[in-house]
Amino acid sequence: MTDVSEEEAKQIEKLYEFGERLNEAKDKSQNVKDYEGIINATKTSLKAKQLAAQLIPRFFKFFPNLSSRALNAHFDLIEEEDFAVRVQAIRGLPLFCKDTKEYISKIVDILGQLLTVDEIVERDAVHKALMSVLRQDVKESLSALFKHIWNVEESSQDDTIRDKVLCFIRDKVFPLKAELLRPQDEMERHITDLIKKSLGDVTGVEFRMFIDFLKSLSIFGKKAPPERLTELIGIIEGQADLDAQFDVSDADHIDRLISCLFIALPFFVRGASGSKFLNYLNKHIIPVFDKLPEERKLDLLKALAEISPYTTPQDSRQVLPSVVQLLKKYMPRRKTGEETNFTYVECLLFSFHHLAHKAPNATNSLCGYKIVTGQPSDRLGEDFSENYKDFTERLSSVEDLTRATIKKLTHGMAEHNKAMAAAKSDEAKDNIKTQKQNTATGLHTCNNILAMTKPLHSKTPAFIGDKSVNLSWKEAIKPSAPSSATATGVKRTAAGNGSNNLATKKGRGGGGMQNQLVNRAFEGISYGGRGGGRSRGRGRGWAGRGRGRGYR
């Protein structure tokens, strides 16, 4: 042991001599032997390796001819079994590119891979080192970091690195965008381009995360010109793959399409065009509605309802025939013994009102109305009285069913109140409370249906085109709430909840679990039926993913 200690002491003493001579030398590049001695010390004792990990990056810039040897020796220290050596080597990485910018990409590449380390202190050292390099040259650093996201050349390797890099960007880079992205316009454009390049192979949660980040950039903010909104919608349309021929058996495409439609909704509210989405739904999805997976049908109808207030008159005119056909399917002309899907009817009536509000005279031929706009499309000279009779009979039929269902739901609510008063345990009270909430939502759905069918009996109905009807799955709008509360659209999903696993987390979607519970409120009601099919979260992961790379 004494011999080892003495040998180690000699090595450390020698290293200090090398360092002192280099510090004192005016032209350090002449002290090649000293720097070589420091490099060679990486093959000696642990204490010497720790000291070498400090000295190699400190004098690196003075010996370009030894750069390859120095880097490889330092990288070997990063792979050391000894924890203290590894941490010291990681802390030294930013110094390599402080005065030699050409190494930024290489150092960031390595630090990106090191994000997978398990030790907290070691991981903290990696985070700090990465942030240090980012502040040296944010443009080059981000470019290198994003390569871990979209580079899938070695797909056989584990994708843990990619996950960790995404989490680092989400948790460390995005919150500091105001500080890091300077000059603002140039850097916001640069990171937008990097994100675009990364979207060819992402999960649903990752896509939501990137869209959330893009929304937060000033170039896409409230004061952004229309072309910026068009750019964002274009990104979402690309992810939805709206140029592809639709295959009803492709569940992944259906998931992506519906997810992207909901992601795009806040931009439609801001004035972006949803024509491409709407036309795709009208041409490819609605015609095969019956063949869609049951759990996605309600999501589709909800999406259609929520986009309908923001459609153009031209788009409304094109989609209305499809909506009327679906309405007739789910509003039977007379009692058939089959269960009525009230949630479907609510969605379709809401869509019908808002589309018809934009193109009222299109309903003349579809529903037999007599709406005069002075245009040839009024078709007032034609007899559509049978269509009017058919449509209004369906309205009356669904109203009868709805009123009967309201009575049963109201009775159910009274039973819940009695059960609540008798409940002993907290668990029982929680279960009853949930049942009451489901029944209340069911009543909301039914009341919405009656509010929307009532004005449709007139030969010249007044279509609802305002916010007087609040969809049953949407929270009531509170006038006292500050306007900024809804400025960013939907809440962040699992991509922003602190999870370190972006690959498997599912987004919260449009209340999938709530839909299941509300459906139970309708169960067992004669002719009332269950609510829509169960709705899974819309942030489901889709597509394959990239893989990590080796150090060198």
Coordinates of C-alpha atoms in Angstrom, one line a residue:
M1 CA 0.0 0.0 0.0
T2 CA 2.9 2.3 0.8
D3 CA 4.4 1.8 -2.6
V4 CA 1.1 2.5 -4.3
S5 CA 0.6 5.7 -2.3
E6 CA 4.2 6.8 -3.0
E7 CA 3.8 6.2 -6.7
E8 CA 0.5 8.0 -6.7
A9 CA 2.0 11.0 -4.9
K10 CA 4.8 11.1 -7.4
Q11 CA 2.3 11.1 -10.3
I12 CA 0.3 13.9 -8.8
E13 CA 3.5 15.9 -8.0
K14 CA 4.6 15.5 -11.6
L15 CA 1.2 16.7 -12.9
Y16 CA 1.4 19.8 -10.7
E17 CA 4.8 20.5 -12.2
F18 CA 3.4 20.2 -15.8
G19 CA 0.5 22.5 -14.8
E20 CA 2.7 25.1 -13.2
R21 CA 5.1 25.3 -16.1
L22 CA 2.2 25.6 -18.6
N23 CA 0.7 28.4 -16.4
E24 CA 3.9 30.3 -16.3
A25 CA 4.9 29.8 -20.0
K26 CA 4.2 32.9 -22.2
D27 CA 4.1 30.7 -25.3
K28 CA 2.4 27.6 -23.9
S29 CA 2.5 25.8 -27.3
Q30 CA 6.2 25.3 -26.8
N31 CA 5.6 23.1 -23.7
V32 CA 4.5 20.1 -25.7
K33 CA 6.1 17.6 -23.4
D34 CA 4.3 19.0 -20.4
Y35 CA 0.9 18.6 -22.1
E36 CA 1.8 15.1 -23.3
G37 CA 2.6 14.3 -19.7
I38 CA -0.8 15.4 -18.6
I39 CA -2.5 13.3 -21.3
N40 CA -0.4 10.2 -20.3
A41 CA -1.5 10.6 -16.7
T42 CA -5.0 9.4 -17.7
K43 CA -3.5 5.9 -17.7
T44 CA -2.2 6.1 -14.1
S45 CA -3.8 6.3 -10.6
L46 CA -7.3 7.5 -9.8
K47 CA -6.2 10.7 -8.1
A48 CA -3.9 11.5 -11.0
K49 CA -6.8 10.9 -13.4
Q50 CA -9.0 13.4 -11.5
L51 CA -6.3 16.0 -11.8
A52 CA -5.7 15.3 -15.4
A53 CA -9.4 15.7 -16.1
Q54 CA -9.0 19.3 -14.9
L55 CA -5.8 20.1 -16.7
I56 CA -6.5 18.5 -20.2
P57 CA -9.3 20.9 -21.1
R58 CA -7.6 23.9 -19.4
F59 CA -4.7 23.9 -21.9
F60 CA -6.4 22.2 -24.8
K61 CA -6.6 25.2 -27.0
F62 CA -2.8 25.7 -27.1
F63 CA -2.0 22.3 -28.6
P64 CA -4.1 21.8 -31.8
N65 CA -1.7 19.0 -33.0
L66 CA -2.5 17.0 -29.9
S67 CA -6.3 17.7 -30.0
S68 CA -7.2 14.2 -31.0
R69 CA -5.1 12.5 -28.4
A70 CA -6.3 14.9 -25.7
L71 CA -10.0 14.4 -26.5
N72 CA -9.8 10.6 -26.7
A73 CA -7.9 10.5 -23.4
H74 CA -10.5 12.7 -21.8
F75 CA -13.4 10.6 -23.2
D76 CA -11.7 7.6 -21.6
L77 CA -12.0 9.3 -18.3
I78 CA -15.7 9.8 -18.8
E79 CA -16.0 6.0 -19.1
E80 CA -14.0 5.4 -15.9
E81 CA -15.5 3.1 -13.3
D82 CA -14.6 5.6 -10.5
F83 CA -17.5 8.1 -9.9
A84 CA -15.3 11.0 -8.9
V85 CA -13.2 10.7 -12.1
R86 CA -16.2 10.6 -14.3
V87 CA -17.8 13.7 -12.7
Q88 CA -14.6 15.7 -13.0
A89 CA -14.2 14.7 -16.6
I90 CA -17.8 15.7 -17.4
R91 CA -17.3 19.1 -15.7
G92 CA -14.3 19.8 -17.9
L93 CA -16.1 19.2 -21.2
P94 CA -17.4 22.8 -21.7
L95 CA -13.8 24.1 -21.6
F96 CA -12.9 22.2 -24.7
C97 CA -15.1 24.5 -26.8
K98 CA -14.8 27.7 -24.9
D99 CA -12.1 29.0 -27.3
T100 CA -12.3 26.3 -29.9
K101 CA -15.8 26.5 -31.3
E102 CA -15.3 23.8 -33.8
Y103 CA -15.7 21.2 -31.0
I104 CA -19.1 22.4 -29.8
S105 CA -21.0 19.9 -31.9
K106 CA -18.8 17.0 -30.7
I107 CA -19.0 17.9 -27.1
V108 CA -22.8 18.4 -27.2
D109 CA -23.2 15.1 -28.9
I110 CA -21.3 13.4 -26.0
L111 CA -23.2 15.3 -23.3
G112 CA -26.4 14.3 -25.0
Q113 CA -25.5 10.7 -24.6
L114 CA -24.4 11.2 -21.0
L115 CA -28.0 12.4 -20.1
T116 CA -28.7 8.7 -19.5
V117 CA -26.5 8.4 -16.4
D118 CA -28.2 7.3 -13.3
E119 CA -26.2 9.0 -10.5
I120 CA -27.9 12.3 -9.5
V121 CA -24.6 14.2 -9.0
E122 CA -23.3 12.9 -12.3
R123 CA -26.5 13.8 -14.1
D124 CA -26.5 17.2 -12.5
A125 CA -22.9 17.7 -13.8
V126 CA -24.1 16.7 -17.3
H127 CA -27.0 19.2 -17.2
K128 CA -24.7 22.0 -16.0
A129 CA -22.1 21.2 -18.7
L130 CA -24.8 21.2 -21.4
M131 CA -26.2 24.5 -20.2
S132 CA -22.7 26.0 -20.2
V133 CA -22.1 25.0 -23.8
L134 CA -25.5 26.2 -24.8
R135 CA -24.7 29.6 -23.5
Q136 CA -21.4 29.7 -25.4
D137 CA -23.1 29.1 -28.8
V138 CA -26.8 28.3 -28.6
K139 CA -27.3 27.9 -32.3
E140 CA -24.6 25.3 -32.8
S141 CA -25.4 23.6 -29.5
L142 CA -29.1 23.2 -30.3
S143 CA -28.4 21.9 -33.8
A144 CA -26.1 19.2 -32.3
L145 CA -28.7 18.4 -29.5
F146 CA -31.5 18.0 -32.0
K147 CA -29.6 15.5 -34.0
H148 CA -30.2 13.0 -31.2
I149 CA -33.9 13.4 -31.9
W150 CA -34.2 13.0 -35.6
N151 CA -31.1 10.9 -36.5
V152 CA -32.3 7.4 -36.8
E153 CA -29.4 5.9 -38.8
E154 CA -28.6 3.3 -36.1
S155 CA -32.1 2.3 -35.3
S156 CA -30.9 -1.0 -33.6
Q157 CA -29.6 1.0 -30.7
D158 CA -31.7 1.8 -27.6
D159 CA -33.7 5.0 -27.8
T160 CA -33.2 6.0 -24.2
I161 CA -30.8 8.8 -25.3
R162 CA -33.5 10.3 -27.5
D163 CA -35.9 10.3 -24.6
K164 CA -33.5 12.0 -22.2
V165 CA -32.5 14.6 -24.8
L166 CA -36.2 15.4 -25.3
C167 CA -36.7 15.7 -21.6
F168 CA -33.7 18.0 -21.3
I169 CA -34.9 20.3 -24.0
R170 CA -38.4 20.4 -22.5
D171 CA -37.3 20.9 -18.9
K172 CA -34.1 22.9 -19.2
V173 CA -34.1 24.7 -22.6
F174 CA -37.8 25.7 -23.2
P175 CA -38.2 27.4 -19.8
L176 CA -35.1 29.6 -20.6
K177 CA -36.0 30.5 -24.1
A178 CA -36.2 34.2 -23.4
E179 CA -32.6 34.1 -22.2
L180 CA -31.1 31.6 -24.6
L181 CA -32.9 32.4 -27.9
R182 CA -30.9 35.6 -28.8
P183 CA -31.2 37.3 -31.2
Q184 CA -34.8 36.5 -30.8
D185 CA -36.2 36.4 -34.3
E186 CA -33.2 34.5 -35.7
M187 CA -33.0 31.9 -33.0
E188 CA -36.8 31.4 -32.8
R189 CA -36.7 30.7 -36.5
H190 CA -33.7 28.4 -36.1
I191 CA -35.4 26.3 -33.4
T192 CA -38.6 26.2 -35.4
D193 CA -36.7 24.7 -38.3
L194 CA -35.0 22.2 -36.0
I195 CA -38.4 21.1 -34.6
K196 CA -39.8 20.8 -38.1
K197 CA -37.0 18.5 -39.0
S198 CA -37.7 16.4 -35.9
L199 CA -41.4 15.8 -36.6
G200 CA -40.9 13.1 -39.2
D201 CA -40.7 10.5 -36.4
V202 CA -42.4 11.5 -33.2
T203 CA -45.0 10.1 -30.8
G204 CA -48.2 11.9 -30.1
V205 CA -47.0 13.2 -26.8
E206 CA -43.8 14.5 -28.3
F207 CA -45.7 16.3 -31.0
R208 CA -47.9 18.0 -28.5
M209 CA -44.8 19.1 -26.6
F210 CA -43.3 20.6 -29.7
I211 CA -46.5 22.4 -30.7
D212 CA -46.8 23.8 -27.2
F213 CA -43.3 25.2 -27.4
L214 CA -43.9 26.7 -30.9
K215 CA -47.0 28.4 -29.6
S216 CA -45.0 30.0 -26.9
L217 CA -42.5 31.6 -29.3
S218 CA -43.1 35.3 -30.1
I219 CA -43.1 34.6 -33.9
F220 CA -46.2 32.6 -33.4
G221 CA -47.7 34.7 -30.6
K222 CA -50.9 36.8 -30.5
K223 CA -49.4 39.5 -32.7
A224 CA -48.1 37.0 -35.3
P225 CA -49.2 37.7 -38.9
P226 CA -51.6 35.3 -40.6
E227 CA -48.9 33.5 -42.4
R228 CA -47.4 32.3 -39.1
L229 CA -50.7 30.7 -38.1
T230 CA -50.8 29.2 -41.6
E231 CA -47.3 27.8 -41.0
L232 CA -48.4 26.2 -37.7
I233 CA -51.5 24.7 -39.2
G234 CA -49.4 23.4 -42.0
I235 CA -47.1 21.6 -39.5
I236 CA -50.2 20.0 -37.9
E237 CA -51.7 19.0 -41.2
G238 CA -48.4 17.4 -42.2
Q239 CA -48.4 15.3 -39.0
A240 CA -52.1 14.4 -39.6
D241 CA -51.0 13.1 -43.1
L242 CA -53.9 14.7 -44.9
D243 CA -52.4 14.0 -48.3
A244 CA -52.6 10.3 -47.7
Q245 CA -55.4 8.0 -49.0
F246 CA -57.5 7.0 -46.0
D247 CA -57.6 3.4 -44.8
V248 CA -60.2 2.8 -42.2
S249 CA -58.2 -0.2 -40.9
D250 CA -55.2 2.1 -40.1
A251 CA -55.9 2.8 -36.4
D252 CA -52.6 4.8 -36.1
H253 CA -53.7 7.2 -38.8
I254 CA -57.1 7.7 -37.2
D255 CA -55.5 8.4 -33.9
R256 CA -53.1 10.9 -35.4
L257 CA -55.8 12.6 -37.4
I258 CA -58.1 13.2 -34.5
S259 CA -55.3 14.2 -32.2
C260 CA -54.0 16.7 -34.7
L261 CA -57.5 18.1 -35.2
F262 CA -57.8 18.9 -31.5
I263 CA -54.3 20.3 -31.4
A264 CA -55.2 22.6 -34.2
L265 CA -58.5 23.9 -32.6
P266 CA -56.9 26.8 -30.7
F267 CA -55.5 28.1 -34.0
F268 CA -58.8 27.9 -35.7
V269 CA -60.1 30.1 -32.9
R270 CA -57.4 32.6 -33.7
G271 CA -58.5 32.7 -37.4
A272 CA -56.4 30.0 -39.1
S273 CA -58.2 28.0 -41.8
G274 CA -59.4 24.5 -41.0
S275 CA -60.5 23.8 -44.6
K276 CA -58.0 21.1 -45.3
F277 CA -59.0 19.2 -42.1
L278 CA -62.7 19.7 -42.7
N279 CA -62.5 18.6 -46.4
Y280 CA -60.5 15.5 -45.4
L281 CA -63.1 14.5 -42.8
N282 CA -65.9 15.1 -45.3
K283 CA -64.3 13.2 -48.1
H284 CA -62.6 10.3 -46.3
I285 CA -63.8 9.9 -42.7
I286 CA -67.5 10.7 -42.5
P287 CA -68.5 8.4 -45.4
V288 CA -67.0 5.4 -43.5
F289 CA -68.1 6.6 -40.1
D290 CA -69.8 3.2 -39.3
K291 CA -66.6 1.4 -39.9
L292 CA -64.5 3.5 -37.5
P293 CA -63.4 1.9 -34.2
E294 CA -66.2 2.5 -31.7
E295 CA -63.8 4.3 -29.3
R296 CA -62.9 6.9 -31.9
K297 CA -66.3 7.7 -33.3
L298 CA -67.2 10.1 -30.4
D299 CA -63.8 11.8 -30.6
L300 CA -64.4 12.4 -34.3
L301 CA -67.9 13.9 -33.7
K302 CA -66.6 16.1 -30.8
A303 CA -63.8 17.3 -33.1
L304 CA -66.3 18.1 -35.8
A305 CA -68.5 20.0 -33.3
E306 CA -65.7 22.0 -32.0
I307 CA -64.3 23.0 -35.4
S308 CA -67.8 23.9 -36.8
P309 CA -68.0 27.5 -35.4
Y310 CA -64.8 28.4 -37.3
T311 CA -65.6 27.1 -40.8
T312 CA -66.0 29.2 -43.9
P313 CA -69.4 29.4 -45.7
Q314 CA -68.0 27.4 -48.6
D315 CA -66.7 24.6 -46.3
S316 CA -69.9 24.6 -44.4
R317 CA -72.0 24.2 -47.6
Q318 CA -69.8 21.2 -48.6
V319 CA -70.0 19.4 -45.2
L320 CA -73.6 20.0 -44.3
P321 CA -75.0 17.1 -46.5
S322 CA -72.7 14.6 -44.6
V323 CA -73.8 16.0 -41.2
V324 CA -77.5 15.8 -42.1
Q325 CA -77.0 12.2 -43.2
L326 CA -75.4 11.3 -39.9
L327 CA -78.2 13.2 -38.0
K328 CA -80.8 11.2 -39.8
K329 CA -79.0 8.0 -38.8
Y330 CA -78.9 8.9 -35.1
M331 CA -82.3 10.7 -35.0
P332 CA -84.7 7.9 -36.0
R333 CA -88.0 9.0 -37.5
R334 CA -89.9 6.9 -35.0
K335 CA -89.1 4.7 -32.0
T336 CA -87.2 1.6 -33.2
G337 CA -86.4 -0.1 -29.9
E338 CA -82.8 0.7 -30.5
E339 CA -80.9 2.9 -28.1
T340 CA -80.4 6.5 -29.0
N341 CA -76.8 7.8 -28.7
F342 CA -77.5 11.2 -27.1
T343 CA -73.9 12.4 -27.1
Y344 CA -73.7 11.7 -30.9
V345 CA -76.9 13.7 -31.4
E346 CA -75.6 16.6 -29.3
C347 CA -72.4 16.7 -31.4
L348 CA -74.2 16.5 -34.7
L349 CA -76.9 19.1 -33.8
F350 CA -74.2 21.5 -32.6
S351 CA -72.3 21.0 -35.9
F352 CA -75.5 21.4 -37.9
H353 CA -76.4 24.7 -36.3
H354 CA -73.0 26.3 -36.8
L355 CA -72.5 25.1 -40.3
A356 CA -76.1 26.1 -41.3
H357 CA -75.5 29.5 -39.7
K358 CA -72.7 30.0 -42.3
A359 CA -74.7 28.6 -45.3
P360 CA -78.4 28.8 -44.3
N361 CA -79.9 28.3 -47.7
A362 CA -78.0 25.0 -48.1
T363 CA -80.6 23.5 -45.7
N364 CA -83.5 24.3 -48.1
S365 CA -82.9 21.2 -50.2
L366 CA -81.5 19.1 -47.3
C367 CA -84.2 19.8 -44.7
G368 CA -87.0 21.5 -46.7
Y369 CA -86.6 24.9 -45.1
K370 CA -87.5 28.2 -46.9
I371 CA -84.6 30.5 -46.3
V372 CA -84.3 33.4 -48.8
T373 CA -80.9 34.8 -49.6
G374 CA -81.6 35.9 -53.1
Q375 CA -79.1 33.4 -54.5
P376 CA -79.9 30.7 -57.1
S377 CA -78.8 28.2 -54.4
D378 CA -82.0 29.0 -52.5
R379 CA -83.8 26.6 -54.9
L380 CA -87.2 28.0 -53.7
G381 CA -89.0 26.9 -56.8
E382 CA -88.4 23.2 -55.9
D383 CA -90.6 21.1 -53.7
F384 CA -88.7 19.8 -50.7
S385 CA -91.7 19.4 -48.4
E386 CA -91.1 15.7 -47.9
N387 CA -87.6 16.5 -46.6
Y388 CA -89.1 19.0 -44.2
K389 CA -91.6 16.4 -43.0
D390 CA -89.0 13.8 -42.5
F391 CA -86.6 16.0 -40.7
T392 CA -89.1 17.5 -38.3
E393 CA -90.5 14.1 -37.5
R394 CA -87.0 13.0 -36.5
L395 CA -86.6 16.1 -34.4
S396 CA -89.9 15.4 -32.6
S397 CA -88.9 11.7 -32.1
V398 CA -85.6 12.5 -30.5
E399 CA -87.3 15.2 -28.4
D400 CA -89.7 12.6 -27.0
L401 CA -86.8 10.3 -26.2
T402 CA -84.8 13.1 -24.7
R403 CA -87.6 14.3 -22.4
A404 CA -88.2 10.7 -21.2
T405 CA -84.5 10.4 -20.5
I406 CA -84.4 13.6 -18.6
K407 CA -87.2 12.3 -16.3
K408 CA -85.2 9.2 -15.5
L409 CA -82.0 11.0 -15.0
T410 CA -83.7 13.5 -12.7
H411 CA -85.2 10.6 -10.7
G412 CA -81.7 9.1 -10.7
M413 CA -80.3 12.3 -9.3
A414 CA -82.8 12.2 -6.4
E415 CA -81.8 8.7 -5.7
H416 CA -78.2 9.7 -5.6
N417 CA -79.0 12.5 -3.1
K418 CA -80.7 10.0 -0.8
A419 CA -77.8 7.6 -1.1
M420 CA -75.4 10.4 -0.3
A421 CA -77.3 11.2 2.9
A422 CA -77.1 7.5 3.9
A423 CA -73.5 6.9 2.9
K424 CA -71.2 6.1 5.8
S425 CA -67.7 5.8 4.3
D426 CA -65.7 8.3 2.3
E427 CA -65.3 5.8 -0.4
A428 CA -69.0 5.4 -0.8
K429 CA -69.5 9.2 -0.8
D430 CA -66.9 9.5 -3.5
N431 CA -68.6 6.9 -5.7
I432 CA -72.0 8.6 -5.3
K433 CA -70.4 12.0 -6.0
T434 CA -69.0 10.6 -9.3
Q435 CA -72.4 9.1 -10.2
K436 CA -74.0 12.5 -9.5
Q437 CA -71.5 14.3 -11.8
N438 CA -72.1 11.7 -14.6
T439 CA -75.9 12.2 -14.2
A440 CA -75.5 16.0 -14.3
T441 CA -73.5 15.7 -17.5
G442 CA -76.1 13.5 -19.0
L443 CA -78.8 16.1 -18.1
H444 CA -76.6 18.7 -19.7
T445 CA -76.4 16.7 -22.9
C446 CA -80.2 16.2 -23.0
N447 CA -81.0 19.9 -22.3
N448 CA -78.6 20.9 -25.0
I449 CA -80.4 18.6 -27.5
L450 CA -83.8 20.2 -26.6
A451 CA -82.3 23.7 -26.9
M452 CA -81.0 22.9 -30.4
T453 CA -84.0 21.0 -31.7
K454 CA -86.6 23.6 -30.7
P455 CA -85.8 26.3 -33.2
L456 CA -85.5 23.8 -36.1
H457 CA -89.2 23.1 -36.3
S458 CA -89.8 26.4 -38.1
K459 CA -89.9 26.6 -41.9
T460 CA -87.4 29.5 -41.5
P461 CA -85.3 28.5 -38.4
A462 CA -82.8 30.7 -36.6
F463 CA -79.6 28.7 -36.6
I464 CA -77.5 29.0 -33.5
G465 CA -74.2 30.6 -34.5
D466 CA -73.1 32.0 -31.1
K467 CA -71.9 30.6 -27.8
S468 CA -75.3 30.2 -26.2
V469 CA -75.0 26.4 -26.2
N470 CA -72.1 25.1 -24.2
L471 CA -71.2 21.5 -25.1
S472 CA -71.7 19.1 -22.3
W473 CA -68.0 18.0 -22.2
K474 CA -66.7 21.6 -22.1
E475 CA -66.3 23.5 -18.9
A476 CA -68.7 26.5 -18.6
I477 CA -67.2 29.7 -19.6
K478 CA -66.8 32.1 -16.6
P479 CA -67.1 35.7 -17.5
S480 CA -64.9 36.8 -14.6
A481 CA -62.0 34.7 -15.9
P482 CA -59.1 36.7 -17.3
S483 CA -58.7 36.6 -21.1
S484 CA -55.2 35.1 -20.8
A485 CA -56.7 31.9 -19.3
T486 CA -57.7 30.6 -22.7
A487 CA -55.0 32.2 -24.8
T488 CA -52.8 29.2 -25.0
G489 CA -55.6 26.8 -25.9
V490 CA -55.7 23.3 -24.4
K491 CA -53.8 22.4 -21.3
R492 CA -50.4 20.8 -21.5
T493 CA -50.5 17.1 -21.6
A494 CA -48.2 14.5 -20.3
A495 CA -45.4 16.0 -22.3
G496 CA -45.1 18.8 -19.8
N497 CA -46.0 17.1 -16.5
G498 CA -42.5 16.4 -15.4
S499 CA -42.4 12.8 -16.6
N500 CA -39.1 11.5 -17.9
N501 CA -40.7 9.1 -20.4
L502 CA -42.0 10.9 -23.4
A503 CA -42.4 7.6 -25.4
T504 CA -45.1 5.9 -23.4
K505 CA -47.1 8.6 -21.6
K506 CA -50.5 9.2 -23.1
G507 CA -52.1 12.7 -23.4
R508 CA -55.2 13.4 -21.4
G509 CA -57.4 13.7 -24.5
G510 CA -60.9 14.9 -24.5
G511 CA -62.1 13.3 -21.3
G512 CA -62.0 9.7 -22.2
M513 CA -62.6 8.4 -18.7
Q514 CA -65.3 11.0 -18.1
N515 CA -67.0 9.8 -21.3
Q516 CA -67.0 6.2 -20.0
L517 CA -68.6 7.3 -16.7
V518 CA -71.2 9.5 -18.4
N519 CA -72.2 6.6 -20.6
R520 CA -73.1 4.7 -17.5
A521 CA -75.5 7.5 -16.6
F522 CA -77.4 6.7 -19.8
E523 CA -77.3 2.9 -19.4
G524 CA -80.5 1.1 -18.7
I525 CA -82.7 4.0 -19.9
S526 CA -85.4 2.8 -22.3
Y527 CA -84.8 4.2 -25.8
G528 CA -82.3 6.5 -24.1
G529 CA -79.3 4.4 -24.6
R530 CA -75.7 4.8 -23.7
G531 CA -73.7 7.9 -24.5
G532 CA -71.1 7.6 -27.2
G533 CA -68.4 5.0 -27.5
R534 CA -65.6 5.3 -25.0
S535 CA -63.0 7.9 -25.8
R536 CA -59.3 7.2 -25.3
G537 CA -56.8 9.9 -24.7
R538 CA -56.0 11.8 -27.9
G539 CA -52.3 12.2 -27.1
R540 CA -51.5 8.5 -27.9
G541 CA -48.1 7.8 -29.1
W542 CA -47.8 7.2 -32.8
A543 CA -45.1 6.1 -35.2
G544 CA -41.6 4.7 -34.5
R545 CA -38.8 6.6 -33.0
G546 CA -35.1 7.5 -33.4
R547 CA -32.2 5.9 -31.7
G548 CA -29.0 7.0 -30.0
R549 CA -25.5 6.9 -31.3
G550 CA -22.1 6.0 -30.1
Y551 CA -19.6 8.5 -28.8
R552 CA -17.1 8.6 -31.6

